[in-house]
mmCIF file of C-alpha atoms in Angstrom:
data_model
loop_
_atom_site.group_PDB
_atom_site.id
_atom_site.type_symbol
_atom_site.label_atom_id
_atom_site.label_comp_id
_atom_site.label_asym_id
_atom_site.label_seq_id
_atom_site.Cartn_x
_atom_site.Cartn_y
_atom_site.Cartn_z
ATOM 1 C CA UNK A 1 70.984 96.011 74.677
ATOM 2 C CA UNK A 2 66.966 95.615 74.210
ATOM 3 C CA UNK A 3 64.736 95.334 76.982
ATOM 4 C CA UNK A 4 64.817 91.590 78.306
ATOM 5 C CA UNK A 5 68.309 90.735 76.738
ATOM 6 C CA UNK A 6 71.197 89.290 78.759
ATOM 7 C CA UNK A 7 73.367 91.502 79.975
ATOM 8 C CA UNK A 8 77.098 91.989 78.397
ATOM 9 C CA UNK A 9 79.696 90.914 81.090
ATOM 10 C CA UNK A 10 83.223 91.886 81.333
ATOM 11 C CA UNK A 11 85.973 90.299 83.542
ATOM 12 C CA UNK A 12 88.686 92.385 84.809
ATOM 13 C CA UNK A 13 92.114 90.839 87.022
ATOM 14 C CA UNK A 14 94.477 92.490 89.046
ATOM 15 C CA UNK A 15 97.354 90.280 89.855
ATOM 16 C CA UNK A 16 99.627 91.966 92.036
ATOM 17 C CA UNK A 17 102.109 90.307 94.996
ATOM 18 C CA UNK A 18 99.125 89.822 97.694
ATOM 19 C CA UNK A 19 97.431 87.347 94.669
ATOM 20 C CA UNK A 20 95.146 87.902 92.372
ATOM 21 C CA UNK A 21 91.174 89.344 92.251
ATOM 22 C CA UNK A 22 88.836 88.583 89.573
ATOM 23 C CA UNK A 23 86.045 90.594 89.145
ATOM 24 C CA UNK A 24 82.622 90.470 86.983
ATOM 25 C CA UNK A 25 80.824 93.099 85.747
ATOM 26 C CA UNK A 26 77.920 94.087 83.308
ATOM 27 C CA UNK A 27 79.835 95.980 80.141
ATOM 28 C CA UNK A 28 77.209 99.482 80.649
ATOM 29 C CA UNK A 29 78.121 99.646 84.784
ATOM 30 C CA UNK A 30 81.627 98.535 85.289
ATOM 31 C CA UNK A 31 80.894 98.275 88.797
ATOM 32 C CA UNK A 32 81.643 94.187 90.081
ATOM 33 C CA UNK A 33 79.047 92.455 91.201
ATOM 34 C CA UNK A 34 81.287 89.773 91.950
ATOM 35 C CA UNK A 35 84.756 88.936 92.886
ATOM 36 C CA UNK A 36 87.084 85.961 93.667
ATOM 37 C CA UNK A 37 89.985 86.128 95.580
ATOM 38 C CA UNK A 38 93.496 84.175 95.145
ATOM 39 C CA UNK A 39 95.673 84.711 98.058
ATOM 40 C CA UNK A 40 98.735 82.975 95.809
ATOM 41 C CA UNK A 41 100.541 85.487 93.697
ATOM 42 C CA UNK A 42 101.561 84.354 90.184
ATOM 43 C CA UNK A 43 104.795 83.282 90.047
ATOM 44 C CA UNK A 44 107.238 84.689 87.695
ATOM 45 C CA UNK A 45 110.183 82.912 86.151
ATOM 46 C CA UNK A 46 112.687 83.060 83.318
ATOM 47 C CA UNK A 47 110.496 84.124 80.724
ATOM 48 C CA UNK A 48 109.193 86.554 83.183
ATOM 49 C CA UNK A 49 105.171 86.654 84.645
ATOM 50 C CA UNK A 50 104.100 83.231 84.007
ATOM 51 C CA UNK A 51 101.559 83.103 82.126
ATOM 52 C CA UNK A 52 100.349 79.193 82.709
ATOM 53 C CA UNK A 53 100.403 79.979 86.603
ATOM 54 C CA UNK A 54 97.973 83.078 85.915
ATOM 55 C CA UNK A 55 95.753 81.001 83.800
ATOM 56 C CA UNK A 56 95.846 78.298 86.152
ATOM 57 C CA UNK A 57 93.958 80.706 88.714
ATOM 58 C CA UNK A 58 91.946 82.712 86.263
ATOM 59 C CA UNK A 59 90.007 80.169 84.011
ATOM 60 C CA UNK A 60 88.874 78.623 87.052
ATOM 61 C CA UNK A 61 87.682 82.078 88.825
ATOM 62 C CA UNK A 62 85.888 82.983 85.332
ATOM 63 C CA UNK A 63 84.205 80.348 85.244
ATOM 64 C CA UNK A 64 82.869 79.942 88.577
ATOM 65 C CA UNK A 65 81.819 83.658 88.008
ATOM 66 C CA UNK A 66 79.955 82.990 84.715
ATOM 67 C CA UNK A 67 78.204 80.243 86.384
ATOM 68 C CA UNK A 68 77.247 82.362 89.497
ATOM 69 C CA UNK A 69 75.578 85.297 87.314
ATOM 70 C CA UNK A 70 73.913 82.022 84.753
ATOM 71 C CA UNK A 71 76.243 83.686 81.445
ATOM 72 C CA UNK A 72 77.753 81.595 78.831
ATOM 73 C CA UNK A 73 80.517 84.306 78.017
ATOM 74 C CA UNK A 74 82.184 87.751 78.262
ATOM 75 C CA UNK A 75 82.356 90.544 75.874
ATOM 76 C CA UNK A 76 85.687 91.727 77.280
ATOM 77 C CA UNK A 77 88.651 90.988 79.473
ATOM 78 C CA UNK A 78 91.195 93.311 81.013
ATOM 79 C CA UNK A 79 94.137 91.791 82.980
ATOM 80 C CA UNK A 80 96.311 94.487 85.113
ATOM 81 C CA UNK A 81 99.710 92.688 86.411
ATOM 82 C CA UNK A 82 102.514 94.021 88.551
ATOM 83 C CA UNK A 83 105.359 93.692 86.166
ATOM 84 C CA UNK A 84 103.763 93.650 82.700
ATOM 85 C CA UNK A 85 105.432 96.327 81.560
ATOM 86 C CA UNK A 86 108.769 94.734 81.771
ATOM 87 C CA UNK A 87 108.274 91.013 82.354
ATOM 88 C CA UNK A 88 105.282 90.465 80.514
ATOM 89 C CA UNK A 89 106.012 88.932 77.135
ATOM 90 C CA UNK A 90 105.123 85.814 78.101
ATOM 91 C CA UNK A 91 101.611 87.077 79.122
ATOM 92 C CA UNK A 92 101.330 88.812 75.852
ATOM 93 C CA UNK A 93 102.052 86.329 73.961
ATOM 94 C CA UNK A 94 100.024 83.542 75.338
ATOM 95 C CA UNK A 95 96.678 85.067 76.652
ATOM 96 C CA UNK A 96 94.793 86.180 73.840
ATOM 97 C CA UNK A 97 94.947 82.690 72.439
ATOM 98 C CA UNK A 98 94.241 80.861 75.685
ATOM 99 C CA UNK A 99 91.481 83.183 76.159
ATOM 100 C CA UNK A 100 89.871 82.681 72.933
ATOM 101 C CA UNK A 101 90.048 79.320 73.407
ATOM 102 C CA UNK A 102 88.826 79.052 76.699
ATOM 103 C CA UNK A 103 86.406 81.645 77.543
ATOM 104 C CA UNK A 104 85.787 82.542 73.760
ATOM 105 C CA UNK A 105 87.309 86.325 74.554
ATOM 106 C CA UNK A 106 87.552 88.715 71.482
ATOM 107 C CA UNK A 107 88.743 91.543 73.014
ATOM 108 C CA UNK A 108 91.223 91.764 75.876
ATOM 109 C CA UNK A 109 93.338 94.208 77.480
ATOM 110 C CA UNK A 110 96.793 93.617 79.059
ATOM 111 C CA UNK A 111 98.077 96.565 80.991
ATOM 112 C CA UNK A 112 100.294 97.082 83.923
ATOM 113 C CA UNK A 113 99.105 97.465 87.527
ATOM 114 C CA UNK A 114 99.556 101.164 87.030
ATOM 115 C CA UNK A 115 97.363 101.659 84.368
ATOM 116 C CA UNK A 116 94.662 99.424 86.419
ATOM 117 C CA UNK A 117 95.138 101.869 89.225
ATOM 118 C CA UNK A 118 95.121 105.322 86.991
ATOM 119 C CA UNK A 119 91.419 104.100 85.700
ATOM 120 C CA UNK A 120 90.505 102.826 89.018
ATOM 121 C CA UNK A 121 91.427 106.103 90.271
ATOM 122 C CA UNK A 122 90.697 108.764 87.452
ATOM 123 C CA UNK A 123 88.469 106.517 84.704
ATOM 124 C CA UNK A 124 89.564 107.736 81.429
ATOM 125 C CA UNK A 125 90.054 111.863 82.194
ATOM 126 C CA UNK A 126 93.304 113.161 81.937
ATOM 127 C CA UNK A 127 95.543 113.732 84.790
ATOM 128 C CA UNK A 128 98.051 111.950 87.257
ATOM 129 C CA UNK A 129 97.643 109.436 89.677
ATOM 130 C CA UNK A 130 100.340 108.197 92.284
ATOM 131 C CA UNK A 131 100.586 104.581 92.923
ATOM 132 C CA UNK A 132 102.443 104.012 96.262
ATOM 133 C CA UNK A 133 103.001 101.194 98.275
ATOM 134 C CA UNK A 134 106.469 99.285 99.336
ATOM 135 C CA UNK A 135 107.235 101.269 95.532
ATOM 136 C CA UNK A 136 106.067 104.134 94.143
ATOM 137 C CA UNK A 137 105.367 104.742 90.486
ATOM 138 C CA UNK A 138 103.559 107.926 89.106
ATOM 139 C CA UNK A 139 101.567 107.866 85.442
ATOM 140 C CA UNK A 140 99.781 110.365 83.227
ATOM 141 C CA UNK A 141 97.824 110.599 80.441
ATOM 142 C CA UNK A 142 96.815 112.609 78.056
ATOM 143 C CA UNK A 143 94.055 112.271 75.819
ATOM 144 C CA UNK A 144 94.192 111.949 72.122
ATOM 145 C CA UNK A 145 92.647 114.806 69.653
ATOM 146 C CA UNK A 146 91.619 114.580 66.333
ATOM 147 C CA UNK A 147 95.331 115.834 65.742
ATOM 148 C CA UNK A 148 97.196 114.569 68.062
ATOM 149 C CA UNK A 149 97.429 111.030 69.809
ATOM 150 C CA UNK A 150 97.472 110.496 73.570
ATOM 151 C CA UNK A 151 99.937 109.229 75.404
ATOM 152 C CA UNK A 152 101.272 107.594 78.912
ATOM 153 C CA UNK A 153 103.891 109.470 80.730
ATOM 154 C CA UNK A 154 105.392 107.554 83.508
ATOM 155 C CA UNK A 155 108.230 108.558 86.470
ATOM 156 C CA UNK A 156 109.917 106.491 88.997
ATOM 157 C CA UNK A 157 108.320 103.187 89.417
ATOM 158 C CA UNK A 158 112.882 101.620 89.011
ATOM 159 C CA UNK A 159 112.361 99.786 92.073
ATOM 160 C CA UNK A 160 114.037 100.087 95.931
ATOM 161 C CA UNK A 161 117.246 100.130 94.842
ATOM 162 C CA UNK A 162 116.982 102.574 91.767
ATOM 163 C CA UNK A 163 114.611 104.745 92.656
ATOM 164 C CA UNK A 164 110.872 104.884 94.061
ATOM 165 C CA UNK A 165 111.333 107.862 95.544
ATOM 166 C CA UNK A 166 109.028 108.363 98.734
ATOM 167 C CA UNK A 167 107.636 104.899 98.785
ATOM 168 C CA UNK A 168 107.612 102.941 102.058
ATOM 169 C CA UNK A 169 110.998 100.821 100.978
ATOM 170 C CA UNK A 170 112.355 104.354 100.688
ATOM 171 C CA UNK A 171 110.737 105.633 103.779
ATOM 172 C CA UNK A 172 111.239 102.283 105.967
ATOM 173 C CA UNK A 173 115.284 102.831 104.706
ATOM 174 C CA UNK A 174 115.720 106.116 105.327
ATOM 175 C CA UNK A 175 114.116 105.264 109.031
ATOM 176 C CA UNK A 176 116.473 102.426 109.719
ATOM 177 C CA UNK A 177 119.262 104.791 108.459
ATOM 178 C CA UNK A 178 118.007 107.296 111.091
ATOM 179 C CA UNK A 179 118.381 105.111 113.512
ATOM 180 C CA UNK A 180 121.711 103.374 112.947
ATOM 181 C CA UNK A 181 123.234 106.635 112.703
ATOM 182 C CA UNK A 182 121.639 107.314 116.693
ATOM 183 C CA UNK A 183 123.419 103.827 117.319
ATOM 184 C CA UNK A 184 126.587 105.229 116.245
ATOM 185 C CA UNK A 185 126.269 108.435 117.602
ATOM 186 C CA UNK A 186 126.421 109.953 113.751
ATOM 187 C CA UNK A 187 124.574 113.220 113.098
ATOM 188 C CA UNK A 188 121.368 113.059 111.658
ATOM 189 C CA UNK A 189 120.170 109.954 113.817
ATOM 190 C CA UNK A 190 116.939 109.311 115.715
ATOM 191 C CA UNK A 191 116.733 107.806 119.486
ATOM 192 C CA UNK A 192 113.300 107.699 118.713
ATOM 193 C CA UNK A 193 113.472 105.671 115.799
ATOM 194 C CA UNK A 194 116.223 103.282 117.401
ATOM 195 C CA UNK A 195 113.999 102.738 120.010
ATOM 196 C CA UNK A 196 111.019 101.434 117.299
ATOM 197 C CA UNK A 197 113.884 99.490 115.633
ATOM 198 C CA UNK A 198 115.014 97.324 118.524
ATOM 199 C CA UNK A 199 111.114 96.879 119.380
ATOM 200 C CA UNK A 200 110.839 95.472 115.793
ATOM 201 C CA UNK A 201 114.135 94.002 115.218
ATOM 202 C CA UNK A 202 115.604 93.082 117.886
ATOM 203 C CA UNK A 203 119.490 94.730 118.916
ATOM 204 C CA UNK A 204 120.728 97.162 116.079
ATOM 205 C CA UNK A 205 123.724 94.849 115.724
ATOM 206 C CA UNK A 206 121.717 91.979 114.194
ATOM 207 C CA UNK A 207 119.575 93.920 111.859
ATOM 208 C CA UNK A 208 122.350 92.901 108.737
ATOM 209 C CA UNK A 209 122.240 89.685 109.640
ATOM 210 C CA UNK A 210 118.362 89.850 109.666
ATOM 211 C CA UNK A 211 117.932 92.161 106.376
ATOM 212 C CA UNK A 212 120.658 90.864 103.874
ATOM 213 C CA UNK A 213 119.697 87.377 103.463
ATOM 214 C CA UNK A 214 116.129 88.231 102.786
ATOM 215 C CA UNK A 215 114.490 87.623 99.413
ATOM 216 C CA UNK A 216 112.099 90.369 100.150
ATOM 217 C CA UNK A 217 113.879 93.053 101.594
ATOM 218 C CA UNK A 218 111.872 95.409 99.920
ATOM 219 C CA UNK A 219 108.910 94.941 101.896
ATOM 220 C CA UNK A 220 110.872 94.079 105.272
ATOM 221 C CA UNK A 221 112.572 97.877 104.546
ATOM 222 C CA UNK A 222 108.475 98.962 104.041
ATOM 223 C CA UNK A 223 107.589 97.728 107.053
ATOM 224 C CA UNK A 224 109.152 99.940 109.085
ATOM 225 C CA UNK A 225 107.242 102.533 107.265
ATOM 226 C CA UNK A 226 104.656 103.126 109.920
ATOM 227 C CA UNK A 227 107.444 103.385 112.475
ATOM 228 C CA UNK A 228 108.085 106.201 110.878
ATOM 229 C CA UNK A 229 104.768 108.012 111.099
ATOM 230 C CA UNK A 230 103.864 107.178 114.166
ATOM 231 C CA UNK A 231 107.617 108.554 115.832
ATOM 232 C CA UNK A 232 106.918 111.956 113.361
ATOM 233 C CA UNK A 233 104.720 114.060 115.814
ATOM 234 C CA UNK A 234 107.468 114.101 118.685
ATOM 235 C CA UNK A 235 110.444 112.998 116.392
ATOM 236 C CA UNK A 236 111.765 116.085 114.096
ATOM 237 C CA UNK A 237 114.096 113.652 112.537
ATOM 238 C CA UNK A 238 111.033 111.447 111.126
ATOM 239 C CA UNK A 239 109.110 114.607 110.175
ATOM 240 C CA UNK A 240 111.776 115.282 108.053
ATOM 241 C CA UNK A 241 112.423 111.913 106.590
ATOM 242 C CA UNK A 242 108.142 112.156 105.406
ATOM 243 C CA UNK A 243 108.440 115.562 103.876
ATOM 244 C CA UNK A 244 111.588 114.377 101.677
ATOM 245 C CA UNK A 245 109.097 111.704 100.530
ATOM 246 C CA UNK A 246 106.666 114.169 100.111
ATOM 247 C CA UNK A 247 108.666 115.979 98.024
ATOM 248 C CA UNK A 248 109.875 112.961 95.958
ATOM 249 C CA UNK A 249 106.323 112.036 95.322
ATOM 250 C CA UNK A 250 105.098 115.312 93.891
ATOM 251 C CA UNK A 251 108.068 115.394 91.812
ATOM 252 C CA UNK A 252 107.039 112.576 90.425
ATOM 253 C CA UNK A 253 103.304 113.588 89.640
ATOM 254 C CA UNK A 254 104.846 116.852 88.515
ATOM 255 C CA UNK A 255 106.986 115.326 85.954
ATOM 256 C CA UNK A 256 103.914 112.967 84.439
ATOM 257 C CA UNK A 257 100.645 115.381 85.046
ATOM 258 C CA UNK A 258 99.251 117.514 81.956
ATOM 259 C CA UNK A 259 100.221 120.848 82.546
ATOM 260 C CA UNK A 260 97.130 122.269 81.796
ATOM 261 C CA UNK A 261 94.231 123.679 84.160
ATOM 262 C CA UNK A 262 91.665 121.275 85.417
ATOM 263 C CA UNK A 263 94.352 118.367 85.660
ATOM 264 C CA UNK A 264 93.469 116.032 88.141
ATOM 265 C CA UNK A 265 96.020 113.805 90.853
ATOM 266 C CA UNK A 266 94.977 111.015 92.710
ATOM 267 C CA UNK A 267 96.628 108.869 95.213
ATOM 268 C CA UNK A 268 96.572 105.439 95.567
ATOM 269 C CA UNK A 269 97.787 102.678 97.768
ATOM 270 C CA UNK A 270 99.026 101.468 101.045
ATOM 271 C CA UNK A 271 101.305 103.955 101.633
ATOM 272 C CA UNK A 272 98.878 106.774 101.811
ATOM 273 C CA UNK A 273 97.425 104.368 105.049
ATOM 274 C CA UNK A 274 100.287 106.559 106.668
ATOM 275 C CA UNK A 275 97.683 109.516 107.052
ATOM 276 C CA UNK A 276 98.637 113.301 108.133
ATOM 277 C CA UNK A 277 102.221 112.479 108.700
ATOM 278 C CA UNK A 278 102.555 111.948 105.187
ATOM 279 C CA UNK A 279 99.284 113.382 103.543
ATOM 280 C CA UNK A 280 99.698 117.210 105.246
ATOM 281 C CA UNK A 281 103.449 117.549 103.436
ATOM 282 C CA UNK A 282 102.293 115.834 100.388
ATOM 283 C CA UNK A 283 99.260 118.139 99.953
ATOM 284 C CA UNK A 284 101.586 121.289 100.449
ATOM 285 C CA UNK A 285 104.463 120.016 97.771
ATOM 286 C CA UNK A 286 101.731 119.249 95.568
ATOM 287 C CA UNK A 287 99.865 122.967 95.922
ATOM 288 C CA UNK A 288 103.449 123.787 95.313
ATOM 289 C CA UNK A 289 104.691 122.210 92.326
ATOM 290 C CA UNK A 290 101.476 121.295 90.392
ATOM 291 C CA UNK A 291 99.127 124.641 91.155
ATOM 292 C CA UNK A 292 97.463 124.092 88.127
ATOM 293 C CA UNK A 293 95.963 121.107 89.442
ATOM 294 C CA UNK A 294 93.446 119.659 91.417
ATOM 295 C CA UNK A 295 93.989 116.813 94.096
ATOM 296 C CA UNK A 296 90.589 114.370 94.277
ATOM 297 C CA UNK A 297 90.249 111.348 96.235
ATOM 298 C CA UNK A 298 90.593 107.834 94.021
ATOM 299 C CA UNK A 299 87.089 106.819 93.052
ATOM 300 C CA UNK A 300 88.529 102.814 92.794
ATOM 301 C CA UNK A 301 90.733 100.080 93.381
ATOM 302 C CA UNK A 302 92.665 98.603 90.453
ATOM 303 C CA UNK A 303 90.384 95.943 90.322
ATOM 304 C CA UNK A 304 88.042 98.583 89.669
ATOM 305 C CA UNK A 305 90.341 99.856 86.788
ATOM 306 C CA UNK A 306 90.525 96.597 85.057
ATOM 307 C CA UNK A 307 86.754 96.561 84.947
ATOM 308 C CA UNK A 308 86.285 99.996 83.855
ATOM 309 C CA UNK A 309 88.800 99.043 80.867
ATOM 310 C CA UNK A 310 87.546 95.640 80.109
ATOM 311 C CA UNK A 311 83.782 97.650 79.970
ATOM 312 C CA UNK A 312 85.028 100.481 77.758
ATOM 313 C CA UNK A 313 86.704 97.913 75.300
ATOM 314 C CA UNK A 314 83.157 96.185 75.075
ATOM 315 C CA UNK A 315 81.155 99.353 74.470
ATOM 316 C CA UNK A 316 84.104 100.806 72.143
ATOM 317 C CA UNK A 317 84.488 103.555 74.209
ATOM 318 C CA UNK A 318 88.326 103.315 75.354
ATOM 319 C CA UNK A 319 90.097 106.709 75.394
ATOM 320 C CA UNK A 320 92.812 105.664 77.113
ATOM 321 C CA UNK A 321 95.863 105.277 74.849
ATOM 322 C CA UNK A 322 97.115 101.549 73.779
ATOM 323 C CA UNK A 323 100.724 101.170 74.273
ATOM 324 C CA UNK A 324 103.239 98.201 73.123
ATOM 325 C CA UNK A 325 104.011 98.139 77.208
ATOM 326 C CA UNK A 326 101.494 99.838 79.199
ATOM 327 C CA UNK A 327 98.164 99.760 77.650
ATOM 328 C CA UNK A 328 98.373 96.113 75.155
ATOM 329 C CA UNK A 329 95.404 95.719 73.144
ATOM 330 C CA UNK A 330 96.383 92.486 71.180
ATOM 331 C CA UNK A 331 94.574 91.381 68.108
ATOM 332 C CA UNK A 332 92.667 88.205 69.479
ATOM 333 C CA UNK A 333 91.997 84.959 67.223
ATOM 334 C CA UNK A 334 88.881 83.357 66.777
ATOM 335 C CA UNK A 335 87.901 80.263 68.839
ATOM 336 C CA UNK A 336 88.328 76.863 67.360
ATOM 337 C CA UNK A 337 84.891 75.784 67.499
ATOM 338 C CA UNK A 338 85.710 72.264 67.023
ATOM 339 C CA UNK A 339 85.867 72.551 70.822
ATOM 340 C CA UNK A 340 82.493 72.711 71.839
ATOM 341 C CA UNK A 341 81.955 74.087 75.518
ATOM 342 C CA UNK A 342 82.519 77.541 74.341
ATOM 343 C CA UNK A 343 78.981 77.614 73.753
ATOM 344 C CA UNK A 344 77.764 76.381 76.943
ATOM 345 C CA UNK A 345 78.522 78.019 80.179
ATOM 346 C CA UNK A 346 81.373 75.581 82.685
ATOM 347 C CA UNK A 347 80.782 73.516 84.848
ATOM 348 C CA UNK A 348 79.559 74.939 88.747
ATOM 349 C CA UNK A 349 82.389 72.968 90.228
ATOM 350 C CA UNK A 350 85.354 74.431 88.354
ATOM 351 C CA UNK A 351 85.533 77.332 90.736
ATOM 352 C CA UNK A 352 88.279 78.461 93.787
ATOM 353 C CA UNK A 353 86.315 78.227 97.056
ATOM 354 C CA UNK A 354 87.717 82.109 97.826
ATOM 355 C CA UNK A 355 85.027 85.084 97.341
ATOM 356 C CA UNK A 356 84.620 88.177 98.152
ATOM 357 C CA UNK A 357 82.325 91.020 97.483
ATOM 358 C CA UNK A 358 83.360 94.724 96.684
#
């Protein structure tokens, strides 16, 4: 860029089950220096993440943020989603066009909500980060070589019923468990944790009737997460039921980190919110299974890793491998400039009212 141009802007997404962010940024920072906020999570439907709903939200967001820094464009777009991995043809096939046409995108990146939070957390160095919330999914990279080409490596991440080992569905579960077992008198219950679920719940009896018919039993199970550490100080029972997740969690980063010296792991998420109850276990199974590596706070949010992404595709400096699944980089067509707004910035009222500011 010469002195006195316009700044290049990239737009980055993260679209996850609170709603979805979009963030602007300047292509040689990253950093946003503005946001809007959607508190109403895609929807997803038969052909998976609908990609209509998402553009529904994010045209008008882009625009209101084009409008707010006075830009007629963006170099680069990168889109993280919860579920793009596995439910995210229709996204892949729809966006690039829709974002040509409507924002006059050439490069975009589509990428699941773990790849958002790995650069959010790392940028583009090698290592592992641990994405943990009501689930838990760990992903690596490693870095391609003039010989060799990088490549994701993912563990866990199959959902409550499958797998996410150590996540807060797992943890709120193996809580409840805890304390039905102290209900029936079964070894290897918790009074302690009885007593938090009746303060939640309501009698131990009704908890099926509660649970079962829920559509999102995965969070209501995570919920009773913090329960959990908050009974583990006094409770030995709890204690134990955080170190197993400890221990599931730093299998996973063991299975995905580079086993070479210098690797890095980050954590990220709500889960982590737990504190010492969880953190002091997890910091000793990690020492113990992944010595060779090094455990550094997350320097960002996935909204933060979308930008970083979207900035590195504008500046041609993406390391971080593409993958059919994990890391899309579509080829994107050209406008059709017999539509002529793509040459003027949108109108100031097409924006959501919702903002925020990282």
């Amino acid at each position: 860029m010469t002195a006195g141009s316009a700044p290049a802007w990239v737009l980055g997404a993260d679209s996850g089950g609170s709603g979805l962010r979009i963030g602007l940024a300047a292509a040689g920072d990253a950093r946003a220096v503005d946001t809007v906020v959607s508190r109403e999570p895609v929807r997803t439907g038969p052909s998976g993440i609908d990609a209509g709903h998402l553009l529904d939200q994010l045209l008008p967001a882009a625009r209101a943020l084009l409008n707010r820094a006075g830009a007629s464009g963006v170099a680069a777009v990168a889109i993280g989603a919860a579920g793009m991995a596995t439910l995210g043809d229709d996204l892949r096939a729809t966006l690039p066009g829709a974002l040509a046409e409507a924002l006059g995108v050439r490069r975009l990146a589509l990428a699941a909500d773990a790849v958002t939070a790995y650069a959010g957390a790392l940028g583009q160095r090698p290592g592992a980060v641990v994405a943990a919330g009501t689930g838990m999914i760990a992903l690596g990279v490693t870095l391609g070589t003039a010989d060799e080409p990088g490549a994701w490596r993912r563990a866990d991440g199959w959902g409550h019923l499958l797998g996410d080992c150590g996540g807060g569905a797992w943890i709120g579960r193996a809580g409840l468990d805890a304390a039905l077992r102290a209900y029936d008198g079964r070894s290897g219950g918790s009074a302690a944790l009885l007593a938090r679920l009746e303060a939640v719940f309501g009698p131990a009896p009704g908890l099926p009737g509660l649970l079962y018919p829920r559509p999102d039993r995965p969070a209501v199970l995570a919920s009773f997460a913090p329960e959990v550490g908050r009974c583990a100080a006094d409770d030995p029972v709890a204690a134990g039921i955080l170190r197993d997740a400890a221990r599931g969690i730093a299998e996973s980063a063991a299975a995905v980190c580079p086993a070479v010296g210098g690797s890095e792991v980050a954590l990220t998420g709500g889960l982590f919110g737990l504190g010492e109850p969880l953190l002091a276990p997890l910091r000793n199974e990690l020492a113990r299974q992944l010595p060779y590596a090094r455990l550094v706070a997350a320097a960002g949010d996935p909204l933060a890793g979308a930008l970083r992404i979207a900035a590195a595709l504008a500046t041609d400096d993406l390391l971080l491998p593409a993958d059919p699944r994990l890391l899309h980089l579509p080829d994107v067509p050209p406008p059709d400039r017999s539509h002529p707004d793509h040459s003027h910035p949108p109108h100031p009222d097409s924006g959501p009212p919702d903002r925020a500011n990282d």
